[in-house]
Short mmCIF file of C-alpha atoms in Angstrom, two decimals:
data_model
loop_
_atom_site.label_atom_id
_atom_site.label_comp_id
_atom_site.label_asym_id
_atom_site.label_seq_id
_atom_site.Cartn_x
_atom_site.Cartn_y
_atom_site.Cartn_z
CA MET A 1 -32.98 -5.37 46.95
CA ILE A 2 -29.52 -4.24 45.84
CA ARG A 3 -26.95 -7.00 45.41
CA VAL A 4 -23.35 -6.14 44.47
CA ALA A 5 -20.46 -8.57 44.12
CA VAL A 6 -16.85 -8.54 42.95
CA ARG A 7 -15.53 -12.03 42.40
CA SER A 8 -12.95 -14.13 40.59
CA ALA A 9 -15.30 -17.11 40.11
CA ALA A 10 -17.28 -17.48 36.88
CA ILE A 11 -20.61 -15.63 36.65
CA ASP A 12 -23.57 -17.96 36.12
CA VAL A 13 -26.00 -15.62 34.34
CA ALA A 14 -29.01 -17.94 34.57
CA ALA A 15 -28.47 -18.51 38.31
CA GLU A 16 -28.05 -14.79 38.97
CA TYR A 17 -31.14 -14.07 36.92
CA ALA A 18 -33.14 -16.59 38.93
CA ALA A 19 -31.86 -15.19 42.24
CA HIS A 20 -32.68 -11.64 41.16
CA ASP A 21 -36.12 -12.50 39.82
CA ALA A 22 -37.53 -13.93 43.01
CA GLY A 23 -39.86 -10.97 43.53
CA GLY A 24 -41.59 -10.94 40.15
CA HIS A 25 -41.42 -7.30 39.02
CA GLY A 26 -43.00 -5.66 35.99
CA ALA A 27 -39.88 -5.10 33.94
CA SER A 28 -36.33 -6.40 34.06
CA ALA A 29 -33.52 -5.08 31.89
CA SER A 30 -30.12 -6.65 31.80
CA PHE A 31 -26.69 -6.29 30.34
CA VAL A 32 -24.13 -9.06 30.06
CA GLY A 33 -20.61 -8.21 28.94
CA ARG A 34 -18.32 -10.95 27.74
CA VAL A 35 -14.62 -10.92 26.92
CA ARG A 36 -14.12 -10.63 23.18
CA GLY A 37 -11.56 -12.89 21.56
CA ASP A 38 -11.13 -10.96 18.33
CA ASP A 39 -7.68 -9.39 17.78
CA GLY A 40 -6.12 -12.64 19.05
CA LEU A 41 -6.77 -11.94 22.74
CA THR A 42 -6.15 -15.00 24.88
CA GLU A 43 -6.72 -13.59 28.36
CA LEU A 44 -8.11 -10.49 29.98
CA PHE A 45 -6.83 -9.87 33.48
CA LEU A 46 -8.61 -7.40 35.75
CA ASP A 47 -6.63 -6.04 38.67
CA HIS A 48 -8.75 -4.64 41.48
CA HIS A 49 -8.48 -3.00 44.87
CA PRO A 50 -10.09 -5.26 47.50
CA MET A 51 -11.89 -2.40 49.20
CA LEU A 52 -12.17 0.44 46.66
CA THR A 53 -13.50 -1.72 43.82
CA ALA A 54 -16.36 -3.10 45.88
CA SER A 55 -17.19 0.23 47.51
CA GLY A 56 -17.17 1.91 44.07
CA LEU A 57 -19.66 -0.63 42.73
CA GLU A 58 -21.82 -0.16 45.80
CA ALA A 59 -21.78 3.61 45.40
CA LEU A 60 -22.76 3.26 41.75
CA ALA A 61 -25.58 0.86 42.59
CA GLY A 62 -26.77 3.26 45.28
CA GLU A 63 -26.75 6.14 42.80
CA ALA A 64 -28.86 4.12 40.37
CA GLY A 65 -31.25 3.30 43.18
CA ALA A 66 -31.56 7.00 44.01
CA ARG A 67 -32.12 8.08 40.39
CA TRP A 68 -34.69 5.46 39.41
CA SER A 69 -37.43 3.57 41.16
CA LEU A 70 -35.97 0.08 41.19
CA ALA A 71 -37.46 -3.00 42.80
CA ALA A 72 -34.20 -4.95 42.53
CA LEU A 73 -30.68 -4.41 41.27
CA THR A 74 -27.92 -6.95 40.71
CA LEU A 75 -24.40 -5.85 39.80
CA ILE A 76 -21.70 -8.48 39.54
CA HIS A 77 -18.21 -7.89 38.24
CA ARG A 78 -15.57 -10.46 37.69
CA VAL A 79 -11.88 -9.83 38.44
CA GLY A 80 -8.66 -11.79 37.86
CA GLY A 81 -7.93 -13.77 34.70
CA ILE A 82 -10.85 -14.23 32.28
CA ALA A 83 -10.89 -16.19 29.03
CA PRO A 84 -12.51 -14.98 25.79
CA GLY A 85 -16.23 -15.73 25.74
CA GLU A 86 -16.56 -15.64 29.53
CA THR A 87 -18.82 -13.17 31.27
CA ILE A 88 -17.04 -10.21 32.83
CA VAL A 89 -20.01 -8.16 34.05
CA LEU A 90 -23.72 -8.61 34.71
CA VAL A 91 -26.14 -5.77 35.35
CA LEU A 92 -29.75 -6.59 36.09
CA ALA A 93 -32.36 -4.01 37.09
CA SER A 94 -36.05 -4.49 37.78
CA SER A 95 -38.77 -1.92 38.13
CA ALA A 96 -42.50 -1.57 37.79
CA HIS A 97 -41.77 0.53 34.67
CA ARG A 98 -39.71 -0.48 31.69
CA ALA A 99 -38.13 2.94 31.10
CA GLU A 100 -36.63 2.97 34.59
CA ALA A 101 -35.18 -0.53 34.33
CA LEU A 102 -33.66 0.23 30.92
CA ALA A 103 -32.22 3.59 31.96
CA ALA A 104 -30.68 2.14 35.12
CA VAL A 105 -28.91 -0.61 33.17
CA GLU A 106 -27.58 1.82 30.59
CA PHE A 107 -26.41 4.23 33.29
CA LEU A 108 -24.65 1.48 35.22
CA ILE A 109 -22.82 -0.04 32.28
CA ASP A 110 -21.66 3.38 31.07
CA ARG A 111 -20.42 4.44 34.47
CA LEU A 112 -18.81 1.05 35.15
CA LYS A 113 -16.53 1.77 32.21
CA THR A 114 -15.10 4.89 33.81
CA ASP A 115 -15.78 5.01 37.53
CA VAL A 116 -14.96 1.62 38.96
CA MET A 117 -11.52 0.78 40.30
CA LEU A 118 -10.48 -1.82 37.79
CA TRP A 119 -7.42 -2.12 35.59
CA LYS A 120 -7.41 -4.25 32.46
CA ARG A 121 -4.44 -6.16 31.11
CA GLU A 122 -4.70 -7.91 27.76
CA THR A 123 -2.61 -10.91 26.75
CA PHE A 124 -2.49 -11.85 23.07
CA GLY A 125 -1.64 -15.05 21.21
CA ASP A 126 1.51 -13.45 19.79
CA GLY A 127 2.89 -12.90 23.30
CA ARG A 128 2.04 -9.21 23.72
CA VAL A 129 0.89 -8.18 27.22
CA VAL A 130 -0.66 -4.71 27.37
CA TRP A 131 -2.25 -2.67 30.14
CA VAL A 132 -5.29 -0.98 28.62
CA GLU A 133 -5.29 2.85 28.50
CA GLN A 134 -8.34 4.96 29.30
CA ARG A 135 -10.72 5.40 26.40
CA GLU A 136 -12.11 8.80 25.49
CA GLY A 137 -15.35 7.33 24.11
CA ASP A 138 -16.17 5.67 27.41
CA HIS A 139 -15.91 9.01 29.18
CA LYS A 140 -18.15 10.71 26.64
CA ARG A 141 -20.85 8.08 27.22
CA ALA A 142 -20.50 8.24 31.00
CA GLU A 143 -20.71 12.04 31.01
CA ARG A 144 -24.18 11.93 29.50
CA TRP A 145 -25.44 11.07 32.97
CA GLY A 146 -24.13 14.31 34.51
CA MET B 1 4.73 2.36 59.49
CA LEU B 2 2.73 3.21 56.39
CA LYS B 3 1.30 0.48 54.18
CA LEU B 4 1.69 1.12 50.44
CA SER B 5 -0.26 -0.91 47.90
CA TYR B 6 0.29 -0.91 44.14
CA PHE B 7 -2.00 -1.87 41.28
CA ALA B 8 -1.83 -2.70 37.56
CA TRP B 9 1.47 -1.73 35.91
CA VAL B 10 2.59 0.10 39.04
CA ARG B 11 2.40 -3.25 40.85
CA GLU B 12 4.31 -4.97 38.04
CA ARG B 13 7.05 -2.36 37.89
CA MET B 14 7.44 -2.30 41.67
CA GLY B 15 7.68 -6.10 41.68
CA THR B 16 5.27 -6.30 44.62
CA GLY B 17 1.65 -5.58 45.50
CA GLU B 18 2.35 -4.00 48.86
CA GLU B 19 5.02 -3.06 51.34
CA SER B 20 5.37 -1.20 54.62
CA VAL B 21 7.61 1.85 54.76
CA SER B 22 8.80 4.45 57.27
CA LEU B 23 8.42 7.81 55.63
CA PRO B 24 11.26 10.35 55.76
CA ASP B 25 10.34 13.51 57.64
CA ASP B 26 10.24 15.62 54.46
CA VAL B 27 7.49 13.52 52.80
CA HIS B 28 4.23 15.28 53.61
CA THR B 29 1.93 14.95 50.57
CA VAL B 30 0.96 12.32 48.02
CA ALA B 31 3.13 14.18 45.49
CA ASP B 32 6.10 14.05 47.89
CA LEU B 33 5.53 10.32 48.40
CA ILE B 34 5.58 9.65 44.66
CA LEU B 35 8.79 11.64 44.15
CA TRP B 36 10.41 9.85 47.09
CA LEU B 37 9.44 6.41 45.69
CA ALA B 38 10.74 7.40 42.23
CA ALA B 39 14.14 8.31 43.74
CA ARG B 40 14.35 5.35 46.15
CA ASN B 41 15.39 2.54 43.78
CA ASP B 42 15.26 1.29 40.16
CA ALA B 43 11.81 -0.25 40.55
CA GLY B 44 10.46 3.04 41.87
CA ALA B 45 12.14 4.95 39.05
CA ARG B 46 10.34 2.74 36.50
CA ALA B 47 6.96 2.79 38.26
CA PHE B 48 6.86 6.52 39.05
CA ALA B 49 8.76 8.03 36.10
CA GLU B 50 5.57 9.88 35.11
CA PRO B 51 3.90 11.18 38.30
CA MET B 52 1.05 12.70 36.23
CA ARG B 53 -0.05 9.17 35.35
CA ILE B 54 -0.35 8.07 38.98
CA ARG B 55 -3.52 8.22 41.06
CA ALA B 56 -3.70 7.72 44.82
CA ALA B 57 -6.17 6.67 47.47
CA VAL B 58 -5.46 7.36 51.15
CA ASP B 59 -7.20 5.05 53.60
CA GLY B 60 -9.76 4.06 50.96
CA HIS B 61 -10.54 7.55 49.61
CA MET B 62 -9.26 9.10 46.39
CA ALA B 63 -6.63 11.74 47.18
CA VAL B 64 -5.26 14.70 45.20
CA PRO B 65 -1.47 15.15 44.86
CA GLY B 66 -1.51 17.81 47.57
CA ALA B 67 -3.29 15.58 50.10
CA VAL B 68 -1.41 14.88 53.32
CA VAL B 69 -0.03 11.36 53.74
CA PRO B 70 -0.62 9.88 57.20
CA ARG B 71 2.29 8.37 59.14
CA SER B 72 0.33 5.15 59.46
CA GLY B 73 -2.58 3.76 57.49
CA GLU B 74 -2.70 2.83 53.79
CA VAL B 75 -1.88 4.60 50.56
CA ALA B 76 -2.79 2.92 47.27
CA LEU B 77 -0.96 4.03 44.13
CA PHE B 78 -2.16 3.11 40.65
CA PRO B 79 -2.67 4.27 37.05
CA PRO B 80 -5.97 5.78 35.87
CA VAL B 81 -8.61 3.07 36.01
CA THR B 82 -9.64 1.40 32.77
CA GLY B 83 -13.09 0.36 33.88
CA GLY B 84 -15.21 -2.73 33.79
CA MET C 1 -29.31 -15.05 14.00
CA ILE C 2 -32.78 -13.51 14.32
CA ARG C 3 -35.33 -15.62 16.17
CA VAL C 4 -38.93 -14.42 16.53
CA ALA C 5 -41.82 -16.28 18.13
CA VAL C 6 -45.42 -15.65 19.11
CA ARG C 7 -46.71 -18.31 21.47
CA SER C 8 -49.29 -19.11 24.13
CA ALA C 9 -46.92 -21.34 26.12
CA ALA C 10 -44.94 -19.90 29.05
CA ILE C 11 -41.62 -18.21 28.23
CA ASP C 12 -38.64 -19.86 29.92
CA VAL C 13 -36.24 -16.92 30.15
CA ALA C 14 -33.20 -18.98 31.20
CA ALA C 15 -33.73 -21.47 28.36
CA GLU C 16 -34.17 -18.70 25.80
CA TYR C 17 -31.10 -16.97 27.13
CA ALA C 18 -29.07 -20.16 26.77
CA ALA C 19 -30.36 -20.77 23.24
CA HIS C 20 -29.57 -17.19 22.24
CA ASP C 21 -26.15 -17.15 23.82
CA ALA C 22 -24.71 -20.08 21.90
CA GLY C 23 -22.42 -17.84 19.87
CA GLY C 24 -20.70 -15.98 22.69
CA HIS C 25 -20.88 -12.32 21.68
CA GLY C 26 -19.28 -9.30 23.33
CA ALA C 27 -22.41 -7.73 24.76
CA SER C 28 -25.95 -8.90 25.39
CA ALA C 29 -28.77 -6.65 26.50
CA SER C 30 -32.17 -7.95 27.43
CA PHE C 31 -35.61 -6.88 28.48
CA VAL C 32 -38.15 -9.08 30.21
CA GLY C 33 -41.67 -7.79 30.71
CA ARG C 34 -43.96 -9.45 33.21
CA VAL C 35 -47.64 -9.02 33.90
CA ARG C 36 -48.16 -6.75 36.89
CA GLY C 37 -50.69 -7.80 39.48
CA ASP C 38 -51.14 -4.45 41.18
CA ASP C 39 -54.60 -2.85 40.82
CA GLY C 40 -56.12 -6.29 41.50
CA LEU C 41 -55.50 -7.67 38.02
CA THR C 42 -56.10 -11.42 37.86
CA GLU C 43 -55.54 -12.10 34.16
CA LEU C 44 -54.16 -10.35 31.13
CA PHE C 45 -55.46 -11.72 27.84
CA LEU C 46 -53.70 -10.85 24.60
CA ASP C 47 -55.70 -11.30 21.43
CA HIS C 48 -53.58 -11.63 18.30
CA HIS C 49 -53.87 -12.08 14.55
CA PRO C 50 -52.26 -15.38 13.54
CA MET C 51 -50.47 -13.88 10.55
CA LEU C 52 -50.19 -10.14 11.17
CA THR C 53 -48.84 -10.42 14.72
CA ALA C 54 -45.96 -12.67 13.71
CA SER C 55 -45.14 -10.74 10.55
CA GLY C 56 -45.18 -7.48 12.53
CA LEU C 57 -42.68 -8.87 15.02
CA GLU C 58 -40.51 -10.13 12.18
CA ALA C 59 -40.58 -6.74 10.48
CA LEU C 60 -39.60 -5.05 13.74
CA ALA C 61 -36.75 -7.51 14.32
CA GLY C 62 -35.58 -6.94 10.76
CA GLU C 63 -35.62 -3.18 11.27
CA ALA C 64 -33.49 -3.53 14.42
CA GLY C 65 -31.08 -5.74 12.49
CA ALA C 66 -30.81 -3.08 9.79
CA ARG C 67 -30.27 -0.21 12.24
CA TRP C 68 -27.67 -1.87 14.48
CA SER C 69 -24.92 -4.37 14.01
CA LEU C 70 -26.36 -7.33 15.89
CA ALA C 71 -24.84 -10.79 16.20
CA ALA C 72 -28.08 -12.29 17.50
CA LEU C 73 -31.61 -11.18 18.26
CA THR C 74 -34.37 -13.04 20.10
CA LEU C 75 -37.89 -11.63 20.28
CA ILE C 76 -40.58 -13.74 21.94
CA HIS C 77 -44.07 -12.56 22.72
CA ARG C 78 -46.71 -14.44 24.58
CA VAL C 79 -50.39 -14.34 23.63
CA GLY C 80 -53.59 -15.68 25.18
CA GLY C 81 -54.32 -15.65 28.92
CA ILE C 82 -51.40 -14.72 31.18
CA ALA C 83 -51.34 -14.63 34.99
CA PRO C 84 -49.72 -11.84 37.05
CA GLY C 85 -45.98 -12.42 37.47
CA GLU C 86 -45.68 -14.39 34.24
CA THR C 87 -43.42 -13.23 31.44
CA ILE C 88 -45.22 -11.59 28.53
CA VAL C 89 -42.27 -10.52 26.39
CA LEU C 90 -38.56 -11.23 26.06
CA VAL C 91 -36.15 -9.15 23.98
CA LEU C 92 -32.54 -10.22 23.81
CA ALA C 93 -29.95 -8.57 21.56
CA SER C 94 -26.25 -9.31 21.25
CA SER C 95 -23.55 -7.33 19.55
CA ALA C 96 -19.82 -6.82 19.63
CA HIS C 97 -20.56 -3.37 21.10
CA ARG C 98 -22.63 -2.60 24.17
CA ALA C 99 -24.23 0.57 22.83
CA GLU C 100 -25.72 -1.31 19.87
CA ALA C 101 -27.14 -4.13 21.99
CA LEU C 102 -28.68 -1.66 24.45
CA ALA C 103 -30.13 0.59 21.77
CA ALA C 104 -31.66 -2.35 19.90
CA VAL C 105 -33.42 -3.62 23.02
CA GLU C 106 -34.77 -0.18 23.88
CA PHE C 107 -35.97 0.36 20.32
CA LEU C 108 -37.69 -3.01 20.18
CA ILE C 109 -39.52 -2.70 23.48
CA ASP C 110 -40.70 0.82 22.67
CA ARG C 111 -41.95 -0.15 19.23
CA LEU C 112 -43.54 -3.37 20.49
CA LYS C 113 -45.82 -1.20 22.59
CA THR C 114 -47.28 0.54 19.57
CA ASP C 115 -46.60 -1.35 16.37
CA VAL C 116 -47.39 -4.96 16.99
CA MET C 117 -50.83 -6.42 16.33
CA LEU C 118 -51.87 -7.26 19.87
CA TRP C 119 -54.91 -6.33 21.89
CA LYS C 120 -54.91 -6.43 25.69
CA ARG C 121 -57.87 -7.34 27.85
CA GLU C 122 -57.60 -7.01 31.62
CA THR C 123 -59.65 -9.00 34.11
CA PHE C 124 -59.79 -7.81 37.71
CA GLY C 125 -60.61 -9.52 40.98
CA ASP C 126 -63.76 -7.41 41.35
CA GLY C 127 -65.15 -8.83 38.10
CA ARG C 128 -64.33 -5.94 35.74
CA VAL C 129 -63.17 -6.95 32.25
CA VAL C 130 -61.65 -4.10 30.24
CA TRP C 131 -60.08 -3.87 26.81
CA VAL C 132 -57.05 -1.60 27.17
CA GLU C 133 -57.07 1.66 25.22
CA GLN C 134 -54.05 3.04 23.37
CA ARG C 135 -51.66 4.99 25.57
CA GLU C 136 -50.28 8.35 24.46
CA GLY C 137 -47.04 7.86 26.41
CA ASP C 138 -46.23 4.69 24.51
CA HIS C 139 -46.53 6.54 21.22
CA LYS C 140 -44.27 9.34 22.42
CA ARG C 141 -41.57 6.83 23.33
CA ALA C 142 -41.92 4.92 20.07
CA GLU C 143 -41.75 8.12 18.01
CA ARG C 144 -38.28 8.86 19.33
CA TRP C 145 -37.02 6.27 16.87
CA GLY C 146 -38.33 8.15 13.84
CA MET D 1 -67.18 -15.39 -0.58
CA LEU D 2 -65.16 -13.00 1.57
CA LYS D 3 -63.75 -14.13 4.88
CA LEU D 4 -64.12 -11.60 7.68
CA SER D 5 -62.14 -11.93 10.92
CA TYR D 6 -62.66 -9.90 14.09
CA PHE D 7 -60.35 -9.17 16.99
CA ALA D 8 -60.51 -7.87 20.59
CA TRP D 9 -63.80 -6.16 21.47
CA VAL D 10 -64.94 -6.31 17.85
CA ARG D 11 -64.75 -10.10 18.13
CA GLU D 12 -66.65 -10.04 21.43
CA ARG D 13 -69.41 -7.76 20.17
CA MET D 14 -69.80 -9.73 16.94
CA GLY D 15 -70.02 -12.93 18.99
CA THR D 16 -67.66 -14.71 16.60
CA GLY D 17 -64.03 -14.58 15.47
CA GLU D 18 -64.74 -15.05 11.79
CA GLU D 19 -67.42 -15.59 9.19
CA SER D 20 -67.83 -15.78 5.44
CA VAL D 21 -70.06 -13.25 3.67
CA SER D 22 -71.25 -12.41 0.19
CA LEU D 23 -70.87 -8.68 -0.24
CA PRO D 24 -73.71 -6.60 -1.70
CA ASP D 25 -72.79 -4.95 -5.00
CA ASP D 26 -72.66 -1.47 -3.46
CA VAL D 27 -69.90 -2.36 -0.94
CA HIS D 28 -66.67 -1.32 -2.59
CA THR D 29 -64.36 0.02 0.14
CA VAL D 30 -63.37 -0.82 3.70
CA ALA D 31 -65.52 2.12 4.85
CA ASP D 32 -68.49 0.72 2.89
CA LEU D 33 -67.93 -2.71 4.48
CA ILE D 34 -67.95 -1.26 8.01
CA LEU D 35 -71.17 0.70 7.37
CA TRP D 36 -72.83 -2.39 5.87
CA LEU D 37 -71.84 -4.54 8.89
CA ALA D 38 -73.11 -1.86 11.29
CA ALA D 39 -76.50 -1.89 9.54
CA ARG D 40 -76.74 -5.65 9.09
CA ASN D 41 -77.74 -6.76 12.61
CA ASP D 42 -77.62 -5.88 16.32
CA ALA D 43 -74.15 -7.40 16.82
CA GLY D 44 -72.82 -5.33 13.93
CA ALA D 45 -74.47 -2.23 15.29
CA ARG D 46 -72.67 -2.73 18.60
CA ALA D 47 -69.30 -3.60 17.09
CA PHE D 48 -69.22 -0.90 14.42
CA ALA D 49 -71.10 1.95 16.10
CA GLU D 50 -67.91 4.07 15.90
CA PRO D 51 -66.27 3.43 12.51
CA MET D 52 -63.40 5.81 13.41
CA ARG D 53 -62.30 3.33 16.07
CA ILE D 54 -62.03 0.44 13.58
CA ARG D 55 -58.85 -0.56 11.75
CA ALA D 56 -58.69 -3.01 8.85
CA ALA D 57 -56.24 -5.32 7.17
CA VAL D 58 -56.97 -6.72 3.70
CA ASP D 59 -55.24 -9.98 2.88
CA GLY D 60 -52.67 -9.40 5.61
CA HIS D 61 -51.89 -5.75 4.87
CA MET D 62 -53.15 -2.69 6.74
CA ALA D 63 -55.78 -0.90 4.69
CA VAL D 64 -57.12 2.68 4.77
CA PRO D 65 -60.91 3.26 4.83
CA GLY D 66 -60.88 4.04 1.11
CA ALA D 67 -59.12 0.79 0.17
CA VAL D 68 -61.02 -1.52 -2.16
CA VAL D 69 -62.41 -4.70 -0.61
CA PRO D 70 -61.84 -7.82 -2.72
CA ARG D 71 -64.76 -10.13 -3.55
CA SER D 72 -62.81 -13.03 -2.08
CA GLY D 73 -59.88 -13.14 0.31
CA GLU D 74 -59.74 -11.95 3.92
CA VAL D 75 -60.55 -8.73 5.69
CA ALA D 76 -59.60 -8.37 9.36
CA LEU D 77 -61.43 -5.74 11.43
CA PHE D 78 -60.21 -4.64 14.85
CA PRO D 79 -59.69 -1.72 17.27
CA PRO D 80 -56.39 0.19 17.41
CA VAL D 81 -53.75 -2.17 18.73
CA THR D 82 -52.70 -1.84 22.36
CA GLY D 83 -49.25 -3.31 21.96
CA GLY D 84 -47.09 -5.85 23.68
#
């Protein structure tokens, strides 16, 4: 079962894990990304496109489902204002085989960094507000998947 | 009427997230639209000063600069995405 | 903080996740392995050496901590009799950087399959009881890490 | 006295998880110990029929067949591990 969500409400990792797990599959791999507060960041704001952001996530989840044999896939991305320490993204993939679950999670988190319609704005304690520019390293990682 | 929607710093510089416009007859492509918006007012000049940094989606699909803009529907204009 | 445990009690993934998470790090990757009930398996029994099994897990966790910059690492392995669907292993690694957390989890689960002092016995619904033999594929995956 | 501990199918075939033994004078190495156990009784014959399939740890450290067996301490004997 593929479950994709884009939301401004907080992500409850334990609850999502429990919802995902219902089937009881051989292997589950996950990735949880949280906002980092180093560098004096006080808020990360993610702008999104109501339709394109969700359809991009769905396309990515579908691609993972086509590449690997997955029993379940959960992909939840937060948007709007997020405080340091809060969860911004959750990827959770289950498969009968550990290699498939691990590869799917790695693929999804790499491609999320480049493919999904999201724009990051950082606000810092000293008053600076900066829209994040594209990062070359993220593209290099994403390109590994061809 | 064509609906335009703006995201990230394009939204900020335009001072709005969306608007409806009637396109002049000589605006045919996404590139034309961006040049027209840049010339229309101060906000447009700030938001679209560097057309190379603008990406577009027409009716929910990514569009190249040469893509035709419909007379009605939706065009989204935004900077390169910075991911999740 | 590195936390390693070998235990016969059930693994509560949500509780372990909460205990691990206390710090709030940039990226957490996890792997949960469960006993698969296909092929008619009714019980998996893991024999272990009271001292060598734990020290092997600790050595592996220490190696991961030396290879990658990890803020926290949790490695819990169950032993004794385990029913299909139950969790047998949990690996949870956190880092400021996603690539390090993901690599550490993949390394640990691959090496767990070959390095740790555990012996698997499978009991099936038709009465067969079989000690599992070493698998070539597991060694190939583990050798990737040099 | 030397403590011997057995694991997995070695434990099952020996019918016990551990025992204490007094080694004969001509048992010096891990390989000697395995051959002696195989010759000692029926359980040993079953458990140690294929010495190549047996691994050993002496006092908590993996030991090669040529490693010296102490007169006291612990030797663990088991099949190749099958992982987590």
